[in-house]
């Protein structure tokens, strides 16, 4: 309100995807409470939407979507308002799988305004997605959690909060006081402006730094990792981090040669990409259920000769059984299968085995071959360039500087998942050229992920050779 043109307020692609998902869930929710009247909202003419709502109520509508009310300068649009006897049921639609504490604020301000407008609210509900729902039966896609009691308990605080917010909006730009509020319940987009830039190797990079330890280090006057006195008690990992930052060198534990032994050649490297559609679209899937839609496999033989295999689902068809067939073919004959954070691959394989029992034995064999490079790195190696992160995108360029994702159009998992969802679930929104480019970009990204594993394992073997 104080700086409407702030660049931080322009939603990025990730936020736009969240909005689109919320809108889609809202639309589908209406189909689950049928027969209602939708109030069209023109944000430049809110009073018109309020008048329309009053008219629709007077006409006896039993269900209203986006029912609009404004009282004492506070405007609300109720997702679903249903008549119940002499009163009304107010439902707030959320694309989560449960009712959350943060939804109560939202429902409370709506109830406050709706009651101030003269309606009697009998019940308040959060209408959220139901994890038990399984495609193709979407009849139970939504569950409704009664939050009337929580909202009633909250209502007495609402008028004072409205006043507080109004004062804030009408006054000058308030002084920014940074704190937990900046991250709770969501990250504030202005953190880049309000929060001071931290020095390199700030203590915040320490692995699993608890609040107590952070306070202790701050009391000692340590802003950066290299300033932590040697006698300070730290975890083994944190000690390794301090040593790496102080020396500027990679630290390798004596246990690395033993831990890397499982990763001797020949070795197969595997990486999955999955999407988790909020509303399931394929048989057997739940809301937000992860579905493998792409993988990359690199085989490296005993002589270091590398072969690549890949698969990416086609738009418009269920990818699940095809993913199994392709995966089993691509990993046939593998001695061991290495992944990074392999619990993800293992979980997806186990889910597929459960859903397609005819493949359970072969998928079980594959799961048994999985080995994970992440704990090998985390437990034995620290490079100052990791900056506290063990993600492949942090570890790889630190240990193998000539390797990076910088040249790729899709260069991180979130972008990949968003592109995959657009490519597979809304291909009609893309031109042929866009579809082809997206496919190429996605294949290149996933291929880089397993190539990175090949290179990382080589680097670790090299470090193991010099360890101890
Ligand atoms: S970053 Fe924190 S202090 Fe700054 S505007 Fe956001 S909530 Fe307020």
Coordinates of C-alpha atoms and ligand atoms in Angstrom, one line a residue:
X1 CA 0.0 0.0 0.0
X2 CA 2.9 2.4 0.6
X3 CA 4.8 1.4 -2.5
X4 CA 2.4 -0.2 -4.9
X5 CA 5.0 -0.3 -7.7
X6 CA 7.6 -2.2 -5.6
X7 CA 9.4 -4.8 -7.8
X8 CA 9.2 -7.3 -5.0
X9 CA 5.4 -7.3 -5.4
X10 CA 5.6 -8.6 -9.0
X11 CA 4.9 -12.3 -8.6
X12 CA 7.6 -14.5 -10.1
X13 CA 6.9 -17.7 -12.1
X14 CA 6.9 -19.8 -8.9
X15 CA 4.4 -17.6 -7.2
X16 CA 2.3 -17.3 -10.4
X17 CA 2.2 -21.1 -10.4
X18 CA 1.0 -21.1 -6.8
X19 CA -1.8 -18.6 -7.7
X20 CA -2.8 -20.7 -10.7
X21 CA -3.0 -23.8 -8.6
X22 CA -5.1 -22.0 -6.0
X23 CA -7.5 -20.7 -8.6
X24 CA -7.9 -24.1 -10.2
X25 CA -8.7 -25.7 -6.8
X26 CA -11.2 -22.9 -6.2
X27 CA -12.9 -23.6 -9.5
X28 CA -13.0 -27.3 -8.9
X29 CA -14.3 -26.8 -5.3
X30 CA -17.4 -25.1 -6.8
X31 CA -18.2 -28.2 -8.7
X32 CA -18.3 -30.0 -5.4
X33 CA -20.9 -27.7 -4.0
X34 CA -23.0 -27.4 -7.1
X35 CA -25.9 -25.2 -7.9
X36 CA -24.5 -21.9 -6.7
X37 CA -24.4 -18.4 -8.1
X38 CA -20.9 -17.0 -8.9
X39 CA -20.4 -13.3 -8.1
X40 CA -18.0 -11.9 -10.7
X41 CA -15.5 -9.6 -9.1
X42 CA -14.2 -6.6 -10.9
X43 CA -11.5 -5.3 -8.6
X44 CA -12.1 -1.7 -9.7
X45 CA -15.8 -2.0 -8.8
X46 CA -16.0 -3.9 -5.6
X47 CA -19.1 -2.1 -4.5
X48 CA -20.9 -3.5 -7.5
X49 CA -19.9 -7.1 -6.4
X50 CA -21.2 -6.3 -2.9
X51 CA -24.5 -5.1 -4.3
X52 CA -24.8 -8.1 -6.6
X53 CA -24.3 -10.4 -3.5
X54 CA -27.0 -8.7 -1.6
X55 CA -29.3 -9.0 -4.6
X56 CA -28.6 -12.7 -5.0
X57 CA -29.2 -13.3 -1.2
X58 CA -32.5 -11.4 -1.4
X59 CA -33.5 -13.6 -4.4
X60 CA -33.1 -16.7 -2.2
X61 CA -29.9 -18.3 -3.6
X62 CA -28.9 -21.2 -1.5
X63 CA -25.2 -21.3 -2.5
X64 CA -23.0 -18.3 -3.5
X65 CA -19.4 -18.5 -4.8
X66 CA -17.2 -15.5 -4.1
X67 CA -20.0 -13.8 -2.0
X68 CA -18.7 -10.2 -1.5
X69 CA -19.2 -8.1 1.6
X70 CA -17.8 -4.8 2.7
X71 CA -18.2 -3.4 6.2
X72 CA -16.3 -0.5 7.9
X73 CA -13.9 -0.4 5.0
X74 CA -13.0 -4.1 5.0
X75 CA -13.9 -6.1 1.9
X76 CA -14.1 -9.9 1.8
X77 CA -15.0 -12.5 -0.8
X78 CA -16.2 -15.8 0.7
X79 CA -15.2 -18.8 -1.4
X80 CA -18.4 -20.7 -0.8
X81 CA -21.4 -19.4 1.2
X82 CA -24.3 -21.9 1.8
X83 CA -27.6 -21.3 3.3
X84 CA -28.4 -23.5 6.3
X85 CA -31.8 -23.0 7.8
X86 CA -32.0 -19.4 8.9
X87 CA -28.2 -19.0 8.9
X88 CA -25.2 -19.6 6.6
X89 CA -22.2 -21.9 6.4
X90 CA -19.1 -20.0 5.4
X91 CA -16.4 -22.2 3.6
X92 CA -12.9 -21.0 2.9
X93 CA -11.3 -23.1 0.1
X94 CA -7.6 -24.0 0.5
X95 CA -5.3 -26.0 -1.6
X96 CA -3.7 -27.6 1.4
X97 CA -4.5 -31.1 2.6
X98 CA -5.6 -30.0 6.1
X99 CA -6.9 -27.0 7.9
X100 CA -4.0 -24.9 9.2
X101 CA -3.7 -22.3 12.0
X102 CA -3.1 -19.6 9.4
X103 CA -6.5 -20.3 7.8
X104 CA -8.3 -19.3 11.0
X105 CA -7.2 -15.6 10.6
X106 CA -8.6 -15.7 7.1
X107 CA -11.9 -17.3 8.2
X108 CA -12.2 -15.0 11.2
X109 CA -12.0 -11.8 9.2
X110 CA -14.6 -13.1 6.8
X111 CA -17.0 -14.2 9.5
X112 CA -16.5 -10.8 11.2
X113 CA -17.5 -8.9 8.0
X114 CA -20.3 -11.3 7.0
X115 CA -21.9 -11.0 10.5
X116 CA -21.4 -7.2 10.5
X117 CA -23.4 -7.3 7.2
X118 CA -26.3 -8.8 9.0
X119 CA -26.0 -12.5 8.2
X120 CA -26.0 -15.2 10.8
X121 CA -23.0 -17.5 10.4
X122 CA -23.9 -20.9 11.8
X123 CA -20.7 -22.7 10.9
X124 CA -17.3 -22.0 9.5
X125 CA -15.4 -24.6 7.5
X126 CA -12.1 -24.9 5.8
X127 CA -12.6 -26.9 2.6
X128 CA -9.3 -28.5 1.8
X129 CA -8.0 -31.3 -0.4
X130 CA -8.4 -34.9 0.9
X131 CA -5.3 -37.0 0.8
X132 CA -7.5 -40.2 0.8
X133 CA -9.0 -39.3 -2.6
X134 CA -7.7 -41.6 -5.3
X135 CA -8.2 -40.9 -9.1
X136 CA -10.4 -41.6 -10.9
X137 CA -12.9 -41.3 -8.1
X138 CA -12.8 -37.5 -7.3
X139 CA -16.1 -37.5 -5.4
X140 CA -14.1 -37.1 -2.1
X141 CA -11.5 -34.7 -3.5
X142 CA -12.4 -32.2 -0.8
X143 CA -12.7 -32.7 3.0
X144 CA -14.4 -30.0 5.1
X145 CA -13.0 -29.3 8.5
X146 CA -15.3 -27.4 11.0
X147 CA -13.3 -24.5 12.4
X148 CA -16.3 -22.7 14.0
X149 CA -14.9 -23.0 17.5
X150 CA -11.5 -21.7 16.6
X151 CA -12.9 -18.9 14.6
X152 CA -15.3 -17.9 17.4
X153 CA -12.4 -17.8 19.8
X154 CA -10.5 -15.5 17.5
X155 CA -13.4 -13.1 16.7
X156 CA -13.0 -10.8 19.7
X157 CA -9.5 -9.9 18.5
X158 CA -10.6 -9.0 15.0
X159 CA -11.8 -5.4 15.5
X160 CA -8.6 -4.3 17.3
X161 CA -6.5 -5.9 14.5
X162 CA -8.6 -4.2 11.9
X163 CA -7.9 -0.9 13.6
X164 CA -4.2 -1.7 13.9
X165 CA -3.9 -2.5 10.2
X166 CA -5.9 0.5 9.2
X167 CA -3.6 2.8 11.2
X168 CA -0.7 1.1 9.5
X169 CA -2.1 1.6 6.0
X170 CA -3.2 5.2 6.6
X171 CA 0.1 6.3 8.3
X172 CA 3.6 6.7 7.0
X173 CA 5.7 3.7 5.9
X174 CA 6.3 1.9 9.2
X175 CA 9.9 1.3 10.4
X176 CA 10.9 -2.2 9.4
X177 CA 11.7 -4.3 12.4
X178 CA 13.1 -7.6 11.1
X179 CA 12.4 -10.8 13.0
X180 CA 10.5 -14.1 12.9
X181 CA 7.6 -12.2 11.4
X182 CA 9.5 -11.9 8.1
X183 CA 9.4 -15.7 7.6
X184 CA 6.2 -16.6 9.4
X185 CA 3.9 -18.0 8.0
X186 CA 5.5 -17.2 4.6
X187 CA 8.7 -15.5 3.5
X188 CA 8.1 -11.8 3.0
X189 CA 9.1 -10.6 -0.5
X190 CA 10.9 -7.6 1.1
X191 CA 13.6 -9.6 2.9
X192 CA 16.2 -8.6 0.3
X193 CA 15.6 -5.0 1.3
X194 CA 15.1 -5.1 5.0
X195 CA 17.6 -7.8 6.0
X196 CA 21.2 -6.8 6.1
X197 CA 23.5 -8.6 3.7
X198 CA 25.4 -11.3 5.7
X199 CA 29.2 -11.6 5.4
X200 CA 30.7 -14.6 3.6
X201 CA 30.8 -17.7 5.7
X202 CA 28.3 -16.4 8.2
X203 CA 27.6 -18.7 11.2
X204 CA 24.1 -19.2 9.8
X205 CA 25.8 -21.6 7.3
X206 CA 26.7 -24.0 10.1
X207 CA 24.9 -27.3 9.5
X208 CA 21.9 -27.8 11.7
X209 CA 22.7 -24.8 13.8
X210 CA 20.1 -24.7 16.7
X211 CA 18.8 -21.5 18.1
X212 CA 20.7 -22.0 21.4
X213 CA 24.0 -22.5 19.7
X214 CA 23.4 -19.5 17.4
X215 CA 22.8 -17.4 20.5
X216 CA 25.9 -18.8 22.2
X217 CA 28.0 -18.0 19.2
X218 CA 26.5 -14.5 18.8
X219 CA 27.2 -13.9 22.5
X220 CA 30.8 -14.9 21.9
X221 CA 30.9 -12.2 19.1
X222 CA 31.3 -14.7 16.3
X223 CA 29.7 -13.5 13.1
X224 CA 31.6 -15.7 10.8
X225 CA 32.5 -19.4 11.0
X226 CA 36.3 -18.7 11.0
X227 CA 35.9 -16.6 14.2
X228 CA 34.6 -19.5 16.3
X229 CA 37.2 -20.3 18.9
X230 CA 38.7 -23.8 18.6
X231 CA 37.5 -24.8 22.1
X232 CA 33.8 -24.2 21.3
X233 CA 31.9 -27.4 21.3
X234 CA 30.5 -28.1 17.8
X235 CA 29.2 -31.2 16.0
X236 CA 31.6 -33.2 13.9
X237 CA 30.1 -31.7 10.8
X238 CA 30.4 -28.2 12.2
X239 CA 34.0 -28.8 13.1
X240 CA 34.7 -29.9 9.5
X241 CA 33.0 -26.8 8.3
X242 CA 35.1 -24.6 10.5
X243 CA 38.3 -26.3 9.4
X244 CA 37.4 -25.9 5.7
X245 CA 36.5 -22.2 6.1
X246 CA 39.7 -21.5 8.2
X247 CA 42.0 -23.3 5.8
X248 CA 40.1 -22.5 2.6
X249 CA 40.7 -26.2 1.6
X250 CA 38.4 -29.2 1.2
X251 CA 38.3 -31.4 4.3
X252 CA 38.2 -35.1 3.8
X253 CA 37.6 -37.6 6.6
X254 CA 39.6 -40.8 6.9
X255 CA 36.4 -42.8 6.5
X256 CA 35.9 -41.7 2.9
X257 CA 37.8 -44.6 1.2
X258 CA 35.6 -47.1 3.0
X259 CA 32.4 -45.3 2.3
X260 CA 33.2 -44.8 -1.4
X261 CA 33.9 -48.5 -1.9
X262 CA 30.3 -49.3 -2.8
X263 CA 30.5 -46.9 -5.6
X264 CA 33.2 -48.7 -7.5
X265 CA 32.8 -49.3 -11.3
X266 CA 30.8 -50.6 -13.0
X267 CA 28.1 -48.4 -11.7
X268 CA 24.7 -47.1 -12.9
X269 CA 23.5 -43.6 -11.9
X270 CA 19.8 -42.7 -11.7
X271 CA 17.8 -39.6 -11.3
X272 CA 14.0 -39.2 -11.3
X273 CA 12.0 -36.1 -12.1
X274 CA 8.4 -36.2 -10.8
X275 CA 5.4 -33.9 -10.7
X276 CA 2.8 -33.9 -7.9
X277 CA -0.4 -32.5 -9.4
X278 CA -2.6 -30.9 -6.8
X279 CA -5.6 -32.6 -8.3
X280 CA -4.7 -36.1 -9.4
X281 CA -5.0 -36.9 -13.1
X282 CA -3.8 -40.5 -13.3
X283 CA -5.3 -43.8 -11.9
X284 CA -4.2 -44.6 -8.4
X285 CA -2.9 -41.1 -7.6
X286 CA -3.8 -38.9 -4.6
X287 CA -3.8 -35.1 -4.4
X288 CA -0.1 -34.0 -4.4
X289 CA 1.0 -37.6 -5.1
X290 CA 4.4 -37.7 -6.7
X291 CA 4.5 -39.3 -10.1
X292 CA 7.7 -40.1 -12.0
X293 CA 7.5 -38.5 -15.4
X294 CA 11.2 -38.5 -16.4
X295 CA 14.4 -40.2 -15.6
X296 CA 18.0 -40.2 -16.7
X297 CA 20.4 -43.1 -16.4
X298 CA 24.2 -43.1 -17.0
X299 CA 26.0 -46.4 -17.0
X300 CA 29.8 -46.3 -16.4
X301 CA 31.6 -49.6 -17.1
X302 CA 34.7 -50.9 -15.4
X303 CA 36.9 -49.0 -17.9
X304 CA 35.1 -45.7 -17.4
X305 CA 33.1 -45.8 -20.6
X306 CA 29.8 -44.0 -20.2
X307 CA 26.5 -44.7 -21.8
X308 CA 23.3 -42.6 -21.4
X309 CA 19.6 -43.6 -21.4
X310 CA 16.7 -41.3 -20.8
X311 CA 12.9 -41.2 -20.8
X312 CA 10.4 -38.4 -20.6
X313 CA 6.6 -39.0 -20.6
X314 CA 4.5 -37.8 -23.5
X315 CA 1.6 -35.4 -22.9
X316 CA -1.9 -36.8 -22.8
X317 CA -1.3 -40.3 -21.4
X318 CA -0.8 -42.0 -18.1
X319 CA 3.0 -42.3 -17.7
X320 CA 3.1 -44.7 -14.8
X321 CA 3.3 -48.2 -16.4
X322 CA 5.5 -46.8 -19.2
X323 CA 7.9 -45.4 -16.6
X324 CA 8.3 -48.8 -15.0
X325 CA 8.9 -50.6 -18.4
X326 CA 11.4 -47.9 -19.4
X327 CA 13.1 -47.8 -16.0
X328 CA 13.6 -51.6 -15.8
X329 CA 15.0 -51.6 -19.4
X330 CA 17.3 -48.8 -18.7
X331 CA 18.7 -50.3 -15.5
X332 CA 18.8 -53.9 -16.7
X333 CA 22.1 -55.6 -15.7
X334 CA 23.1 -52.8 -13.3
X335 CA 25.4 -54.0 -10.4
X336 CA 24.5 -51.0 -8.2
X337 CA 22.4 -47.9 -8.9
X338 CA 23.6 -44.7 -7.4
X339 CA 21.4 -41.7 -6.8
X340 CA 21.8 -38.5 -4.8
X341 CA 19.3 -38.3 -1.9
X342 CA 18.2 -41.8 -3.0
X343 CA 15.3 -42.0 -0.6
X344 CA 13.3 -40.0 -3.2
X345 CA 14.0 -42.6 -5.9
X346 CA 13.4 -45.5 -3.5
X347 CA 10.0 -44.1 -2.4
X348 CA 8.8 -43.6 -6.0
X349 CA 9.9 -47.2 -6.9
X350 CA 8.2 -48.6 -3.9
X351 CA 5.0 -46.7 -4.7
X352 CA 5.0 -48.0 -8.3
X353 CA 5.6 -51.5 -7.0
X354 CA 2.5 -51.2 -4.8
X355 CA 0.4 -49.7 -7.5
X356 CA 1.6 -52.2 -10.2
X357 CA 2.1 -55.5 -8.3
X358 CA 3.0 -57.4 -11.5
X359 CA 6.3 -55.5 -11.5
X360 CA 6.8 -55.6 -7.7
X361 CA 9.5 -58.2 -7.7
X362 CA 11.7 -56.6 -10.4
X363 CA 11.1 -53.1 -8.9
X364 CA 12.1 -54.6 -5.5
X365 CA 15.3 -55.9 -7.0
X366 CA 16.0 -52.4 -8.4
X367 CA 15.3 -50.7 -5.0
X368 CA 17.7 -53.1 -3.3
X369 CA 20.5 -52.0 -5.7
X370 CA 20.0 -48.3 -4.8
X371 CA 22.9 -46.6 -3.0
X372 CA 23.1 -43.0 -2.0
X373 CA 26.0 -40.5 -2.7
X374 CA 24.5 -37.8 -0.5
X375 CA 25.4 -39.3 3.0
X376 CA 28.9 -40.2 1.6
X377 CA 29.5 -36.5 0.9
X378 CA 27.7 -35.2 4.0
X379 CA 29.6 -37.6 6.4
X380 CA 33.0 -37.3 4.9
X381 CA 33.7 -34.2 2.8
X382 CA 33.3 -30.5 3.2
X383 CA 34.5 -27.8 0.8
X384 CA 34.2 -24.1 1.8
X385 CA 32.3 -23.6 -1.5
X386 CA 29.4 -25.7 -0.2
X387 CA 28.4 -22.8 2.0
X388 CA 26.4 -25.1 4.3
X389 CA 24.4 -26.8 1.5
X390 CA 24.8 -30.4 0.4
X391 CA 22.5 -30.1 -2.6
X392 CA 24.0 -31.4 -5.8
X393 CA 23.9 -27.9 -7.2
X394 CA 26.1 -26.7 -4.4
X395 CA 28.4 -29.7 -4.0
X396 CA 29.3 -30.2 -7.6
X397 CA 30.7 -26.8 -8.7
X398 CA 32.7 -26.7 -5.5
X399 CA 34.4 -30.1 -6.0
X400 CA 34.4 -30.0 -9.8
X401 CA 34.5 -26.3 -10.8
X402 CA 34.3 -27.0 -14.6
X403 CA 30.9 -28.6 -14.1
X404 CA 27.8 -26.4 -13.6
X405 CA 24.2 -26.0 -14.5
X406 CA 24.7 -22.4 -15.6
X407 CA 24.4 -23.2 -19.4
X408 CA 21.0 -24.9 -19.0
X409 CA 17.6 -23.2 -19.6
X410 CA 16.2 -25.5 -16.9
X411 CA 18.7 -25.4 -14.1
X412 CA 16.9 -26.4 -10.9
X413 CA 14.4 -28.9 -9.6
X414 CA 11.6 -26.4 -9.0
X415 CA 11.8 -25.0 -12.6
X416 CA 11.9 -28.5 -13.9
X417 CA 8.8 -29.6 -12.0
X418 CA 6.9 -26.5 -13.2
X419 CA 7.9 -27.0 -16.8
X420 CA 7.1 -30.7 -16.6
X421 CA 3.6 -30.0 -15.3
X422 CA 3.0 -27.4 -18.0
X423 CA 4.4 -29.7 -20.7
X424 CA 2.4 -32.8 -19.6
X425 CA -0.8 -31.4 -18.2
X426 CA -1.4 -28.3 -20.2
X427 CA 0.4 -28.9 -23.6
X428 CA -2.4 -27.1 -25.5
X429 CA -1.3 -23.8 -23.9
X430 CA 2.1 -24.2 -25.7
X431 CA 3.0 -23.9 -29.4
X432 CA 4.6 -26.8 -31.1
X433 CA 8.0 -25.0 -31.0
X434 CA 7.6 -24.2 -27.2
X435 CA 6.7 -27.9 -26.5
X436 CA 9.8 -29.1 -28.4
X437 CA 12.0 -26.6 -26.7
X438 CA 10.6 -27.5 -23.3
X439 CA 11.2 -31.2 -24.0
X440 CA 14.8 -30.5 -25.1
X441 CA 15.4 -28.4 -22.0
X442 CA 14.0 -30.9 -19.6
X443 CA 16.0 -33.8 -21.2
X444 CA 19.2 -31.7 -21.0
X445 CA 18.5 -30.9 -17.3
X446 CA 17.9 -34.5 -16.2
X447 CA 20.8 -35.7 -18.2
X448 CA 23.0 -33.2 -16.4
X449 CA 21.8 -34.5 -13.1
X450 CA 23.1 -38.0 -13.7
X451 CA 26.2 -36.8 -15.5
X452 CA 26.9 -34.7 -12.4
X453 CA 26.7 -38.0 -10.3
X454 CA 29.3 -39.6 -12.7
X455 CA 31.6 -36.7 -12.2
X456 CA 31.0 -36.4 -8.5
X457 CA 31.7 -40.1 -7.9
X458 CA 35.0 -39.7 -9.8
X459 CA 35.9 -36.7 -7.7
X460 CA 35.1 -38.6 -4.5
X461 CA 37.2 -41.5 -5.6
X462 CA 40.0 -39.1 -6.3
X463 CA 39.6 -37.5 -2.8
X464 CA 39.4 -41.0 -1.3
X465 CA 42.8 -41.8 -2.9
X466 CA 44.3 -38.9 -1.1
X467 CA 42.4 -39.3 2.2
X468 CA 43.9 -40.3 5.5
Ligands
LIG1 S1 11.1 -8.3 5.5 FE1 10.3 -8.2 7.6 S2 10.5 -6.1 8.2 FE2 10.7 -6.1 6.0 S3 8.7 -5.7 5.2 FE3 8.9 -7.9 5.3 S4 8.0 -8.5 7.3 FE4 8.4 -6.2 7.4

